[in-house]
Amino acid sequence: MSRYSLWIPVTLLMWLSAGSLQAQESAEKKRPNILFIFTDDHAVNAISASRSRLAGVAPTPNIDRLAHEGAYFVNSFCANSICGPSRATVLTGKHSHLNGFMRNTAKGFDQSQWTVAKALQASGYNTAVIGKWHLNSTPVGFDHWEILPGQGNYYNPVFLQQDGSQRQFNGYCTDLVTDKAIAWLQSRNGNEPFFLMCQHKAPHRTFSPALRHLGSFHEAEIPEPDTLFDDYLNRSSTLAGNEMEIDRHFDWAYDVKLRKDERGDVVLPAPDRYGTPEYSRMTPEQKREWDAYFGPHNREFLARFASGAMTHEELVRWKYRRYMQNYLSTVKAVDESVGRLLQYLDDNDLTDNTVVIYSSDQGFYLGEHGWYDKRWMFEESFRMPFLIRWPGVVKAGRRPEELIQNIDYAPTFLQLAGLDVPSEVQGRSILPILQDRLVEWRDSLYYAYYELGEHAVPQHFGVRTADHKLIHFPVSGEWNLFDLQRDPQELRSVHDDPDYQKVLASMTAEYHRLRSHYAAPPLPPKNN
Ligand code: SGN
Ligand code: CA
């Protein structure tokens, strides 16, 4: 496909009528803007348009607007469900082992390699990234950037500036990232199309809401997942060794907004002792607002807790509820950000020629399997939100079922810009799906997780089709097979079930085929 080939008919027509360079330039101008809104750890279950158990409580009217006016991909997945690696895959269209950023602790993103940002910039797009970057480097391929160092902070965060300096800003991170994104849109050269990556820290741990949203979900009904008390039986033995349970691993300060004292008793935090660095970052006035909400509720909880009247199950349920209240409040500001950006497009006559995408670096457990965090190939963290709106091109309200993955984002952006997709890119543009031009699509996805121990999740690798999932745990030598239609919650591996031997054979063959197709590296050795 040639450069700008999407626009060839328009270009040709204009050349025929005007035959001038000017005409070609104006055809090029029609290349759409790309607004990529990317959050951190936003589970699809916390988007109302997902129709999940939380649909009635997820505060996402603006994200849902993208689903109503565009498409919501119901089978969108990650290649490696962890932050930096997901971002590296988005930029390169490649699985982690090829872009080199296999773990969050990777030394630094190899900036000499091809990226979609570089390609769009070279083709004339105005490019910018604002907010979370998390690739242990500074951005290349962007005319403008302003990023959070590492994980960044929620309250009064510091941003790294393009001149190498660091500046602290007063306010709430999600609002500040949005302000900066809009300021850049206002300041840029309006003649060129733009590619803006607006990347929030939220709703990442420590799930810290904007102060104006504290208490938003206090009275809300928040359905529990069926698997809040998962026993981890009938699956890999490695599940039981996890360190990401609401029950056993929630940090009393970070996650619960309480504190354990030196004797191990749960107590009210002394001033400045919420444990979370977020609290100590606040101004006295901000702390007063925080305390005004958490203070009375913490005292009420502690009175009940200390009386010994709470069962263990009740305590887990209480923690789940507090987790969800904070997480959903944090999502509320993300959704407001999306609303502000969409409003900016509306107000500036940019809506029709801007492709808006909403996604998050991976999914997240909202109590499913008793967990918070991500990493596993189980559905809730393997899934990534993917919503796309392009008026006049993407039919409103579509819910495509094709299996897509974050390797597909870069080639999609390229095709939107009418650029060729380099052969080294492993993903495919999803544009044909949106334009009903599709002849065939993939039937399976490859997954690889390489981290070395955080939250005690072992390295694992697998394949997913529409109906089944095979996960390989080389360190324990185990294999799990799931029937996603009959067991969507993935509670029982049917790997050893005689009725599934045919499925097992074909899934195993597909796993090896994908590993070879994507040139995957050798697996880690078994632990003895
Ligand atoms: C921090 C969190 C972890 C989280 C990682 C990775 N701990 O270390 O719970 O899994 O980030 O997240 S915290 O105590 O600092 O909140 S990622 O999104 O960057 O991959
Ligand atoms: Ca993340």
Coordinates of C-alpha atoms and ligand atoms in Angstrom, one line a residue:
M1 CA 0.0 0.0 0.0
S2 CA 1.4 3.4 -0.9
R3 CA 1.8 6.4 1.3
Y4 CA -1.5 8.2 1.9
S5 CA -3.2 5.4 0.0
L6 CA -6.5 5.8 2.0
W7 CA -6.8 9.2 0.5
I8 CA -5.9 8.3 -3.1
P9 CA -9.4 8.7 -4.5
V10 CA -9.7 12.2 -2.9
T11 CA -6.2 13.0 -4.0
L12 CA -6.8 11.8 -7.6
L13 CA -10.0 13.8 -7.9
M14 CA -8.4 16.9 -6.7
W15 CA -5.4 16.4 -9.0
L16 CA -7.8 16.0 -11.9
S17 CA -9.8 19.1 -11.1
A18 CA -7.0 21.4 -10.0
G19 CA -3.9 19.6 -10.9
S20 CA -1.9 21.5 -8.5
L21 CA 0.3 20.9 -5.5
Q22 CA -2.1 23.0 -3.5
A23 CA -4.8 20.5 -4.2
Q24 CA -2.7 17.6 -3.0
E25 CA -1.9 19.5 0.1
S26 CA -5.5 20.1 0.9
A27 CA -6.2 16.4 0.3
E28 CA -3.5 15.6 2.8
K29 CA -5.1 17.9 5.3
K30 CA -8.0 15.4 5.4
R31 CA -5.8 12.9 7.1
P32 CA -7.6 12.6 10.4
N33 CA -6.3 13.8 13.8
I34 CA -5.7 11.0 16.3
L35 CA -6.6 11.5 19.9
F36 CA -5.4 8.5 21.9
I37 CA -6.6 8.6 25.5
F38 CA -4.8 6.0 27.5
T39 CA -5.3 5.3 31.2
D40 CA -3.5 3.0 33.6
D41 CA -5.2 -0.1 35.0
H42 CA -8.8 0.7 33.9
A43 CA -10.6 -2.6 33.8
V44 CA -13.3 -3.0 31.2
N45 CA -15.6 -4.1 34.0
A46 CA -15.4 -0.5 35.3
I47 CA -16.8 0.9 32.0
S48 CA -20.5 1.0 31.9
A49 CA -20.6 0.2 28.1
S50 CA -18.9 -3.2 28.9
R51 CA -22.3 -4.3 30.4
S52 CA -20.4 -5.9 33.3
R53 CA -21.8 -6.5 36.8
L54 CA -20.6 -2.9 37.5
A55 CA -22.3 -1.3 34.5
G56 CA -24.9 0.3 36.8
V57 CA -22.3 2.0 39.0
A58 CA -19.3 2.7 36.7
P59 CA -19.2 6.5 36.3
T60 CA -18.4 6.6 32.6
P61 CA -21.0 8.6 30.6
N62 CA -18.3 10.2 28.5
I63 CA -16.4 7.0 27.7
D64 CA -19.7 5.4 27.0
R65 CA -20.4 8.2 24.6
L66 CA -17.5 6.8 22.5
A67 CA -19.3 3.5 22.5
H68 CA -22.6 5.0 21.4
E69 CA -21.1 7.2 18.7
G70 CA -18.4 4.7 17.7
A71 CA -17.3 1.2 18.3
Y72 CA -16.7 -0.8 21.5
F73 CA -14.5 -3.8 20.8
V74 CA -15.8 -6.6 23.1
N75 CA -12.7 -8.8 22.5
S76 CA -9.8 -6.5 23.0
F77 CA -6.7 -7.9 24.8
C78 CA -3.1 -7.1 25.9
A79 CA 0.1 -8.9 24.7
N80 CA 1.7 -8.7 28.2
S81 CA -0.5 -7.3 31.0
I82 CA 1.8 -4.9 32.6
C83 CA 2.4 -1.2 32.3
G84 CA 5.7 -0.4 30.5
P85 CA 5.6 -3.4 28.2
S86 CA 2.0 -2.6 27.1
R87 CA 3.1 1.0 26.3
A88 CA 6.1 -0.3 24.3
T89 CA 3.8 -2.6 22.4
V90 CA 1.5 0.3 21.6
L91 CA 4.3 2.3 20.2
T92 CA 5.9 -0.5 18.2
G93 CA 3.1 -2.8 17.1
K94 CA 5.3 -5.7 18.4
H95 CA 5.3 -8.2 21.2
S96 CA 7.6 -7.4 24.1
H97 CA 10.4 -9.7 23.1
L98 CA 10.9 -7.8 19.8
N99 CA 10.6 -4.3 21.2
G100 CA 12.9 -5.3 24.1
F101 CA 10.7 -3.9 26.8
M102 CA 9.7 -7.1 28.5
R103 CA 9.3 -6.0 32.1
N104 CA 8.5 -2.8 34.0
T105 CA 12.1 -2.9 35.2
A106 CA 13.6 -3.0 31.7
K107 CA 16.6 -0.7 31.5
G108 CA 15.0 1.8 29.2
F109 CA 13.0 1.7 26.0
D110 CA 15.3 1.3 23.0
Q111 CA 14.7 4.6 21.3
S112 CA 16.7 3.7 18.2
Q113 CA 13.9 1.4 17.0
W114 CA 11.0 2.3 14.8
T115 CA 7.9 3.7 16.5
V116 CA 4.5 4.8 15.3
A117 CA 5.1 8.3 16.8
K118 CA 8.3 8.7 14.8
A119 CA 6.5 7.6 11.6
L120 CA 3.6 9.9 12.2
Q121 CA 5.9 12.8 13.0
A122 CA 8.0 12.2 9.9
S123 CA 4.9 12.2 7.8
G124 CA 3.9 15.6 9.0
Y125 CA 1.7 15.0 12.0
N126 CA 2.0 17.2 15.0
T127 CA 2.8 14.7 17.8
A128 CA 2.6 15.0 21.6
V129 CA 2.5 12.8 24.6
I130 CA 1.3 14.1 27.9
G131 CA 1.1 12.3 31.3
K132 CA 2.3 8.8 32.1
W133 CA 5.1 7.4 30.0
H134 CA 6.8 4.8 32.2
L135 CA 9.3 3.6 29.7
N136 CA 12.4 4.5 31.7
S137 CA 13.4 7.1 29.1
T138 CA 12.2 10.3 27.7
P139 CA 10.0 10.4 24.6
V140 CA 11.3 10.4 21.1
G141 CA 9.1 11.0 18.0
F142 CA 7.1 13.8 19.7
D143 CA 7.2 17.5 18.9
H144 CA 6.0 18.1 22.4
W145 CA 6.0 16.1 25.6
E146 CA 5.4 16.6 29.3
I147 CA 5.5 13.4 31.3
L148 CA 5.2 12.1 34.9
P149 CA 8.5 10.7 36.2
G150 CA 8.0 6.9 36.7
Q151 CA 4.6 6.2 38.2
G152 CA 3.9 9.8 38.9
N153 CA 1.7 11.1 41.7
Y154 CA -2.0 11.9 42.1
Y155 CA -1.8 15.1 44.2
N156 CA 0.4 18.1 43.3
P157 CA 2.4 16.0 40.8
V158 CA 5.8 16.8 39.3
F159 CA 6.1 16.7 35.5
L160 CA 9.3 16.3 33.5
Q161 CA 9.7 19.1 31.0
Q162 CA 11.2 18.8 27.6
D163 CA 14.1 21.0 28.6
G164 CA 15.1 18.4 31.2
S165 CA 13.7 20.3 34.2
Q166 CA 11.1 19.1 36.7
R167 CA 8.1 21.2 37.7
Q168 CA 5.5 20.6 40.4
F169 CA 2.0 21.6 39.7
N170 CA -0.8 22.2 42.2
G171 CA -3.8 20.1 41.7
Y172 CA -5.0 16.6 40.8
C173 CA -3.0 14.6 38.2
T174 CA -6.0 13.6 36.0
D175 CA -7.1 17.3 35.8
L176 CA -3.6 18.5 35.1
V177 CA -2.9 16.1 32.3
T178 CA -6.2 17.1 30.7
D179 CA -5.4 20.8 31.1
K180 CA -2.0 20.3 29.5
A181 CA -3.5 18.2 26.6
I182 CA -6.0 20.9 25.9
A183 CA -3.4 23.7 26.2
W184 CA -1.2 21.8 23.6
L185 CA -4.2 21.4 21.3
Q186 CA -4.8 25.1 21.5
S187 CA -1.2 26.1 20.9
R188 CA -0.4 23.8 18.0
N189 CA -0.2 24.6 14.3
G190 CA -3.7 24.0 13.1
N191 CA -2.7 23.2 9.5
E192 CA -1.3 19.8 10.2
P193 CA -3.1 16.8 11.6
F194 CA -2.3 15.9 15.2
F195 CA -1.4 12.7 17.1
L196 CA -2.0 13.3 20.8
M197 CA -1.3 10.6 23.4
C198 CA -3.1 11.8 26.5
Q199 CA -2.0 9.3 29.1
H200 CA -3.4 9.3 32.7
K201 CA -1.9 7.9 35.8
A202 CA -5.4 7.0 37.0
P203 CA -7.0 4.8 38.1
H204 CA -3.7 3.0 39.1
R205 CA -2.9 2.1 42.7
T206 CA -3.1 3.9 45.2
F207 CA -6.6 4.6 43.7
S208 CA -6.6 8.1 45.0
P209 CA -9.6 10.2 44.0
A210 CA -9.9 13.8 43.2
L211 CA -10.9 15.4 46.5
R212 CA -14.1 16.7 45.0
H213 CA -15.1 13.0 44.4
L214 CA -14.4 11.7 47.8
G215 CA -17.6 10.0 49.0
S216 CA -19.2 9.8 45.5
F217 CA -19.8 6.1 46.0
H218 CA -20.4 6.0 49.7
E219 CA -24.0 5.0 49.4
A220 CA -23.7 3.2 46.1
E221 CA -24.6 -0.4 45.6
I222 CA -21.4 -2.1 44.3
P223 CA -22.0 -5.7 43.2
E224 CA -19.4 -8.2 44.3
P225 CA -17.8 -10.6 41.9
D226 CA -18.8 -14.2 42.3
T227 CA -15.2 -15.1 42.8
L228 CA -14.3 -12.8 45.6
F229 CA -13.6 -15.8 47.8
D230 CA -11.8 -18.0 45.1
D231 CA -10.2 -21.1 46.5
Y232 CA -7.7 -21.4 43.6
L233 CA -8.4 -25.1 43.3
N234 CA -8.5 -27.0 40.0
R235 CA -5.9 -24.7 38.3
S236 CA -2.2 -24.2 38.4
S237 CA -0.7 -24.5 41.9
T238 CA 1.0 -21.1 41.3
L239 CA -2.3 -19.3 41.8
A240 CA -2.4 -20.0 45.6
G241 CA 1.0 -18.4 45.9
N242 CA -0.1 -15.0 44.6
E243 CA 0.4 -11.9 46.5
M244 CA -2.4 -9.7 45.2
E245 CA -5.4 -10.6 47.4
I246 CA -7.7 -8.0 48.9
D247 CA -7.9 -10.3 51.9
R248 CA -4.2 -11.1 52.6
H249 CA -2.2 -8.5 50.6
F250 CA -4.1 -5.2 50.6
D251 CA -1.9 -2.6 52.3
W252 CA -3.7 -1.1 55.2
A253 CA -2.3 2.3 54.3
Y254 CA -2.0 2.3 50.5
D255 CA -5.2 0.5 49.7
V256 CA -7.5 0.8 52.7
K257 CA -6.5 4.3 53.9
L258 CA -6.0 3.1 57.4
R259 CA -2.8 2.0 59.2
K260 CA -1.3 -0.9 61.2
D261 CA 0.7 0.1 64.2
E262 CA 3.9 -1.4 65.5
R263 CA 2.0 -4.2 67.3
G264 CA 0.1 -5.1 64.1
D265 CA -3.2 -3.5 65.3
V266 CA -5.2 -1.7 62.7
V267 CA -5.5 1.9 63.9
L268 CA -6.5 5.3 62.8
P269 CA -3.6 7.0 61.0
A270 CA -2.0 9.7 63.0
P271 CA -1.8 13.0 61.1
D272 CA 0.6 12.5 58.2
R273 CA 0.7 8.8 58.7
Y274 CA -1.7 7.5 56.0
G275 CA 1.3 5.6 54.8
T276 CA 0.6 6.6 51.3
P277 CA 3.1 9.1 50.0
E278 CA 0.0 10.7 48.4
Y279 CA -1.2 12.0 51.7
S280 CA 2.1 13.7 52.6
R281 CA 2.1 15.5 49.3
M282 CA -1.1 17.3 50.0
T283 CA -1.4 20.9 51.2
P284 CA -2.9 21.4 54.7
E285 CA -6.1 22.4 53.0
Q286 CA -6.2 19.3 50.8
K287 CA -5.5 17.1 53.9
R288 CA -8.4 18.7 55.7
E289 CA -10.7 17.7 52.9
W290 CA -9.3 14.2 52.8
D291 CA -9.7 13.9 56.6
A292 CA -13.2 15.2 56.6
Y293 CA -14.2 12.3 54.5
F294 CA -12.0 9.4 55.7
G295 CA -11.8 10.5 59.4
P296 CA -15.4 9.7 60.4
H297 CA -15.7 6.6 58.2
N298 CA -12.5 5.2 59.5
R299 CA -13.6 5.8 63.1
E300 CA -16.9 4.1 62.5
F301 CA -15.1 1.1 60.9
L302 CA -12.6 0.8 63.7
A303 CA -15.2 0.8 66.3
R304 CA -16.9 -2.1 64.6
F305 CA -13.6 -3.9 63.9
A306 CA -12.3 -3.5 67.4
S307 CA -15.6 -4.8 68.9
G308 CA -14.7 -8.2 67.4
A309 CA -18.2 -8.4 65.8
M310 CA -16.9 -8.5 62.2
T311 CA -16.3 -11.9 60.7
H312 CA -13.4 -12.5 58.4
E313 CA -15.7 -12.5 55.4
E314 CA -17.3 -9.3 56.4
L315 CA -13.9 -7.7 56.7
V316 CA -12.9 -8.8 53.2
R317 CA -16.3 -7.5 51.9
W318 CA -15.7 -4.2 53.7
K319 CA -12.2 -3.9 52.1
Y320 CA -13.6 -4.7 48.7
R321 CA -16.2 -2.0 49.1
R322 CA -13.7 0.6 50.2
Y323 CA -11.4 -0.4 47.3
M324 CA -14.2 0.0 44.8
Q325 CA -15.4 3.3 46.3
N326 CA -11.9 4.7 45.8
Y327 CA -11.3 3.1 42.4
L328 CA -14.6 4.2 40.9
S329 CA -14.1 7.7 42.3
T330 CA -10.7 7.8 40.6
V331 CA -12.4 6.6 37.3
K332 CA -14.9 9.5 37.7
A333 CA -12.2 12.1 37.1
V334 CA -10.9 10.1 34.1
D335 CA -14.3 10.1 32.6
E336 CA -14.6 13.9 33.2
S337 CA -11.3 14.2 31.3
V338 CA -12.7 12.3 28.4
G339 CA -15.7 14.6 28.5
R340 CA -13.6 17.7 28.5
L341 CA -11.5 16.5 25.5
L342 CA -14.6 15.6 23.5
Q343 CA -16.1 19.0 24.3
Y344 CA -13.0 20.6 23.1
L345 CA -13.3 18.8 19.8
D346 CA -16.9 19.8 19.5
D347 CA -16.3 23.4 20.3
N348 CA -13.4 23.6 17.8
D349 CA -15.1 21.9 14.9
L350 CA -12.7 19.0 15.2
T351 CA -15.0 16.1 16.0
D352 CA -15.6 14.9 12.4
N353 CA -12.0 14.7 11.5
T354 CA -10.6 13.3 14.7
V355 CA -10.4 9.6 15.5
V356 CA -10.8 9.3 19.3
I357 CA -9.6 6.1 20.9
Y358 CA -10.0 5.2 24.6
S359 CA -7.9 2.4 26.0
S360 CA -5.9 1.5 29.1
D361 CA -2.5 -0.3 29.4
Q362 CA -4.1 -3.5 30.6
G363 CA -7.1 -4.6 32.6
F364 CA -7.3 -5.0 36.4
Y365 CA -8.9 -7.3 39.0
L366 CA -11.8 -5.6 40.8
G367 CA -12.1 -8.4 43.3
E368 CA -12.4 -11.2 40.8
H369 CA -10.5 -14.2 42.1
G370 CA -10.2 -12.2 45.3
W371 CA -7.6 -9.9 43.6
Y372 CA -6.5 -6.4 42.8
D373 CA -3.6 -5.8 40.4
K374 CA -3.2 -7.5 37.0
R375 CA -0.4 -9.6 35.2
W376 CA -2.3 -12.9 34.8
M377 CA -3.7 -14.1 31.5
F378 CA -7.1 -14.5 33.2
E379 CA -9.7 -12.4 31.5
E380 CA -10.0 -9.4 33.7
S381 CA -6.4 -8.3 33.4
F382 CA -5.8 -9.7 29.9
R383 CA -8.6 -7.5 28.5
M384 CA -7.9 -3.9 27.5
P385 CA -10.7 -1.4 26.9
F386 CA -10.8 -0.3 23.3
L387 CA -13.3 2.2 22.1
I388 CA -12.9 4.1 18.8
R389 CA -15.0 6.9 17.3
W390 CA -14.6 8.3 13.9
P391 CA -17.8 10.0 12.7
G392 CA -18.8 9.1 9.2
V393 CA -16.4 6.1 9.1
V394 CA -17.1 4.0 12.2
K395 CA -20.7 3.2 12.4
A396 CA -22.2 4.3 15.6
G397 CA -22.9 1.7 18.3
R398 CA -21.0 -1.2 16.8
R399 CA -19.6 -3.9 19.0
P400 CA -17.1 -5.8 16.9
E401 CA -16.2 -9.3 18.2
E402 CA -12.8 -9.8 16.4
L403 CA -9.9 -10.6 18.7
I404 CA -7.7 -7.5 18.8
Q405 CA -4.6 -6.8 20.7
N406 CA -2.4 -3.8 21.5
I407 CA 0.0 -4.9 18.8
D408 CA -2.7 -3.7 16.4
Y409 CA -2.7 -0.1 17.6
A410 CA 0.4 1.2 15.8
P411 CA -0.6 -0.3 12.4
T412 CA -4.1 1.2 12.9
F413 CA -2.7 4.6 13.4
L414 CA -0.5 4.2 10.4
Q415 CA -3.4 3.3 8.2
L416 CA -5.5 6.2 9.5
A417 CA -2.6 8.4 8.4
G418 CA -2.4 6.6 5.0
L419 CA 1.1 5.3 5.7
D420 CA 2.6 1.9 4.9
V421 CA 2.9 -0.6 7.7
P422 CA 6.5 -1.8 7.9
S423 CA 6.8 -5.6 7.6
E424 CA 8.5 -5.9 11.0
V425 CA 5.3 -4.7 12.7
Q426 CA 3.5 -7.8 14.1
G427 CA 0.0 -6.3 14.5
R428 CA -2.7 -5.5 11.9
S429 CA -4.7 -2.4 11.3
I430 CA -8.3 -2.8 12.6
L431 CA -9.5 -0.2 10.1
P432 CA -10.9 -2.9 7.7
I433 CA -13.0 -4.3 10.5
L434 CA -14.5 -0.8 11.1
Q435 CA -15.1 -0.3 7.4
D436 CA -16.6 -3.7 6.8
R437 CA -13.9 -4.4 4.3
L438 CA -12.6 -7.4 6.0
V439 CA -11.8 -10.7 4.3
E440 CA -10.4 -12.6 7.2
W441 CA -9.1 -11.9 10.7
R442 CA -7.0 -13.9 13.2
D443 CA -8.5 -16.7 15.2
S444 CA -6.1 -16.6 18.1
L445 CA -3.9 -14.3 20.3
Y446 CA -0.5 -14.9 21.9
Y447 CA 0.2 -13.8 25.4
A448 CA 3.5 -13.6 27.3
Y449 CA 4.2 -12.4 30.9
Y450 CA 7.9 -12.0 31.9
E451 CA 8.0 -10.2 35.2
L452 CA 10.2 -11.8 37.9
G453 CA 8.1 -11.9 41.1
E454 CA 6.2 -8.7 41.9
H455 CA 2.8 -9.8 43.5
A456 CA 4.2 -13.4 43.1
V457 CA 2.8 -13.9 39.7
P458 CA 4.9 -16.5 37.8
Q459 CA 6.0 -16.1 34.2
H460 CA 3.4 -17.6 31.9
F461 CA 2.5 -17.8 28.2
G462 CA -0.6 -18.7 26.4
V463 CA -3.0 -18.6 23.5
R464 CA -6.7 -17.5 23.4
T465 CA -9.3 -18.2 20.8
A466 CA -12.9 -17.2 20.8
D467 CA -13.8 -20.2 22.9
H468 CA -10.7 -21.5 24.7
K469 CA -7.6 -20.4 26.5
L470 CA -4.5 -22.5 27.1
I471 CA -2.0 -21.2 29.6
H472 CA 1.5 -22.6 30.1
F473 CA 3.4 -22.1 33.3
P474 CA 7.0 -23.3 32.5
V475 CA 8.3 -22.6 36.0
S476 CA 6.0 -25.3 37.4
G477 CA 5.7 -27.3 34.3
E478 CA 1.9 -26.9 34.4
W479 CA -0.7 -26.3 31.6
N480 CA -4.2 -25.1 32.1
L481 CA -7.0 -25.2 29.6
F482 CA -10.2 -23.3 30.0
D483 CA -13.5 -23.6 28.2
L484 CA -14.5 -19.9 28.1
Q485 CA -18.1 -20.6 27.0
R486 CA -18.9 -23.0 29.8
D487 CA -16.6 -21.6 32.4
P488 CA -16.2 -17.8 31.7
Q489 CA -14.8 -17.2 35.2
E490 CA -12.0 -19.6 34.6
L491 CA -12.5 -21.7 37.7
R492 CA -11.6 -25.2 36.4
S493 CA -8.9 -26.2 34.0
V494 CA -10.1 -29.0 31.7
H495 CA -6.5 -29.8 30.6
D496 CA -6.8 -33.3 31.9
D497 CA -10.4 -33.9 31.1
P498 CA -10.7 -36.7 28.5
D499 CA -13.6 -34.9 26.8
Y500 CA -11.2 -32.0 25.9
Q501 CA -8.3 -33.9 24.4
K502 CA -9.1 -32.8 20.9
V503 CA -9.4 -29.2 21.9
L504 CA -6.2 -29.6 23.9
A505 CA -4.3 -30.9 20.9
S506 CA -5.5 -28.1 18.6
M507 CA -4.8 -25.4 21.3
T508 CA -1.3 -26.8 21.9
A509 CA -0.6 -26.8 18.2
E510 CA -1.9 -23.2 17.9
Y511 CA 0.3 -22.1 20.9
H512 CA 3.4 -23.5 19.2
R513 CA 2.4 -22.1 15.8
L514 CA 2.0 -18.6 17.4
R515 CA 5.3 -18.8 19.2
S516 CA 7.0 -19.6 16.0
H517 CA 5.0 -17.0 14.0
Y518 CA 5.9 -14.2 16.4
A519 CA 9.5 -15.5 16.8
A520 CA 9.1 -15.9 20.6
P521 CA 12.2 -16.5 22.6
P522 CA 12.9 -19.8 24.5
L523 CA 10.8 -20.3 27.7
P524 CA 12.3 -20.0 31.2
P525 CA 13.4 -23.3 32.7
K526 CA 11.4 -25.3 35.2
N527 CA 12.0 -24.7 38.9
N528 CA 13.0 -27.9 40.6
Ligands
SGN1 C1 3.4 -0.4 41.8 C2 2.3 -0.9 42.7 C3 2.0 -2.4 42.3 C4 1.8 -2.5 40.8 C5 3.1 -1.9 40.1 C6 3.1 -2.0 38.6 N1 2.6 -0.9 44.0 O1 4.6 -1.0 42.2 O2 0.8 -2.8 43.0 O3 1.6 -3.8 40.4 O4 3.2 -0.6 40.5 O5 2.0 -1.2 38.1 S1 2.4 0.5 44.8 O6 2.5 0.2 46.2 O7 3.5 1.4 44.4 O8 1.1 1.1 44.5 S2 2.2 -0.7 36.6 O9 0.9 -0.2 36.1 O10 3.2 0.3 36.6 O11 2.6 -1.9 35.8
CA2 CA -0.9 -0.4 34.3

